[in-house]
CSV table of C-alpha atoms in Angstrom, one decimal:
chain,number,residue,atom,x,y,z
H,1,THR,CA,108.6,158.3,101.6
H,2,ASN,CA,112.3,158.8,100.8
H,3,ASN,CA,112.7,155.8,98.5
H,4,CYS,CA,115.2,153.9,100.6
H,5,ASN,CA,114.2,150.3,100.2
H,6,TYR,CA,116.8,149.2,102.7
H,7,CYS,CA,115.3,151.5,105.3
H,8,SER,CA,111.6,150.8,104.7
H,9,SER,CA,112.2,147.0,104.5
H,10,SER,CA,114.3,146.8,107.6
H,11,HIS,CA,111.9,149.1,109.6
H,12,ALA,CA,109.0,146.9,108.5
H,13,VAL,CA,110.7,143.7,109.6
H,14,ALA,CA,111.7,145.4,112.9
H,15,TYR,CA,108.0,146.4,113.4
H,16,THR,CA,106.9,142.7,113.0
H,17,ILE,CA,109.7,141.5,115.4
H,18,ALA,CA,108.4,144.0,118.0
H,19,GLY,CA,105.0,142.4,117.7
H,20,GLY,CA,103.4,144.5,114.9
H,21,ASP,CA,101.1,143.0,112.3
H,22,GLU,CA,102.8,142.0,109.1
H,23,GLU,CA,100.0,143.4,107.0
H,24,GLU,CA,100.3,146.8,108.8
H,25,ALA,CA,104.0,146.7,108.1
H,26,LYS,CA,103.4,146.1,104.4
H,27,ALA,CA,100.8,148.9,104.2
H,28,CYS,CA,103.2,151.4,105.8
H,29,LYS,CA,106.0,150.4,103.4
H,30,LEU,CA,103.5,150.9,100.5
H,31,LEU,CA,102.4,154.2,102.0
H,32,ASN,CA,98.8,152.9,102.3
H,33,LEU,CA,97.2,154.3,105.4
H,34,ASP,CA,93.7,153.1,104.8
H,35,GLY,CA,93.8,150.4,107.5
H,36,PHE,CA,94.9,152.8,110.2
H,37,ASP,CA,92.7,154.7,112.6
H,38,GLU,CA,92.6,158.5,112.5
H,39,ARG,CA,95.1,158.8,115.4
H,40,GLU,CA,97.6,156.6,113.7
H,41,ARG,CA,97.0,158.3,110.3
H,42,GLN,CA,97.7,161.7,111.7
H,43,ALA,CA,101.1,160.6,113.1
H,44,LEU,CA,102.0,158.7,109.9
H,45,GLN,CA,101.0,161.7,107.7
H,46,PHE,CA,103.0,164.0,109.9
H,47,ALA,CA,106.0,161.7,109.7
H,48,ARG,CA,105.7,161.5,105.9
H,49,LYS,CA,105.6,165.3,105.6
H,50,ALA,CA,108.5,165.8,108.0
H,51,ALA,CA,110.6,163.3,106.1
H,52,LYS,CA,110.0,164.8,102.7
H,53,ASP,CA,110.1,168.5,103.6
H,54,PRO,CA,110.3,169.4,107.3
H,55,LYS,CA,110.2,173.1,106.6
H,56,SER,CA,106.7,172.6,105.2
H,57,ILE,CA,105.3,171.6,108.6
H,58,THR,CA,102.7,174.2,109.6
H,59,GLN,CA,100.9,175.0,112.8
H,60,GLN,CA,97.9,173.2,111.4
H,61,ASP,CA,100.0,170.0,111.2
H,62,ILE,CA,100.8,170.4,114.8
H,63,ASN,CA,97.2,171.2,115.7
H,64,ASN,CA,96.1,168.0,113.9
H,65,LEU,CA,98.5,166.0,116.1
H,66,LYS,CA,97.3,167.8,119.2
H,67,GLU,CA,93.8,166.4,118.6
H,68,HIS,CA,95.2,162.9,119.3
H,69,TYR,CA,98.5,163.3,121.1
H,70,SER,CA,99.8,165.0,124.2
H,71,GLN,CA,102.7,167.5,124.0
H,72,PRO,CA,105.2,164.9,125.2
H,73,GLU,CA,103.9,162.4,122.6
H,74,ILE,CA,104.3,165.0,119.9
H,75,VAL,CA,107.9,165.6,121.0
H,76,GLU,CA,108.5,161.8,120.9
H,77,ILE,CA,107.1,161.6,117.4
H,78,ALA,CA,109.4,164.3,116.2
H,79,VAL,CA,112.4,162.7,117.9
H,80,VAL,CA,111.7,159.3,116.4
H,81,ILE,CA,111.3,160.9,112.9
H,82,GLN,CA,114.7,162.6,113.3
H,83,GLN,CA,116.3,159.3,114.6
H,84,PHE,CA,115.0,157.3,111.6
H,85,MET,CA,116.0,160.0,109.1
H,86,GLY,CA,119.5,159.9,110.5
H,87,TYR,CA,119.4,156.2,110.1
H,88,ASN,CA,118.3,156.5,106.5
H,89,TRP,CA,121.1,159.0,105.7
H,90,PHE,CA,123.6,156.6,107.3
H,91,VAL,CA,122.5,153.7,105.2
H,92,THR,CA,122.4,155.7,102.0
H,93,ILE,CA,125.9,157.1,102.6
H,94,LEU,CA,127.4,153.7,103.2
H,95,GLY,CA,125.4,152.1,100.4
H,96,LEU,CA,124.2,149.2,102.6
H,97,GLU,CA,122.3,146.3,101.0
H,98,LEU,CA,119.4,144.4,102.6
H,99,GLU,CA,120.2,141.2,104.4
H,100,GLU,CA,119.4,138.0,102.6
H,101,GLY,CA,116.0,136.7,103.5
H,102,ASN,CA,114.4,140.1,104.3
H,103,PHE,CA,110.8,139.2,103.6
H,104,MET,CA,109.9,142.8,103.0
H,105,ALA,CA,112.5,143.4,100.3
H,106,ASP,CA,110.1,142.9,97.4
H,107,VAL,CA,106.9,144.4,98.9
């Protein structure tokens, strides 16, 4: 979403290390949400919107999440978005490069 190849590649690899499916990781990196169920898509679309322009989040966006998530889960989603955005800024500020052998680098 924010064009940080380091971030999207390293997050995708971390997802697979945590047991996630490699094809799902690739789809997320390519912003292709077709293979995700409606619940997952709502969270991913919310995360994308929050990362691009958090001030554009509307009550309808929150209501869409409420159809699939509890209030504590929505808070957790927001905290995770904030955490990863901070990580993205950190990487960008320092100009970090991907580790050699990151299999998501060219996805």
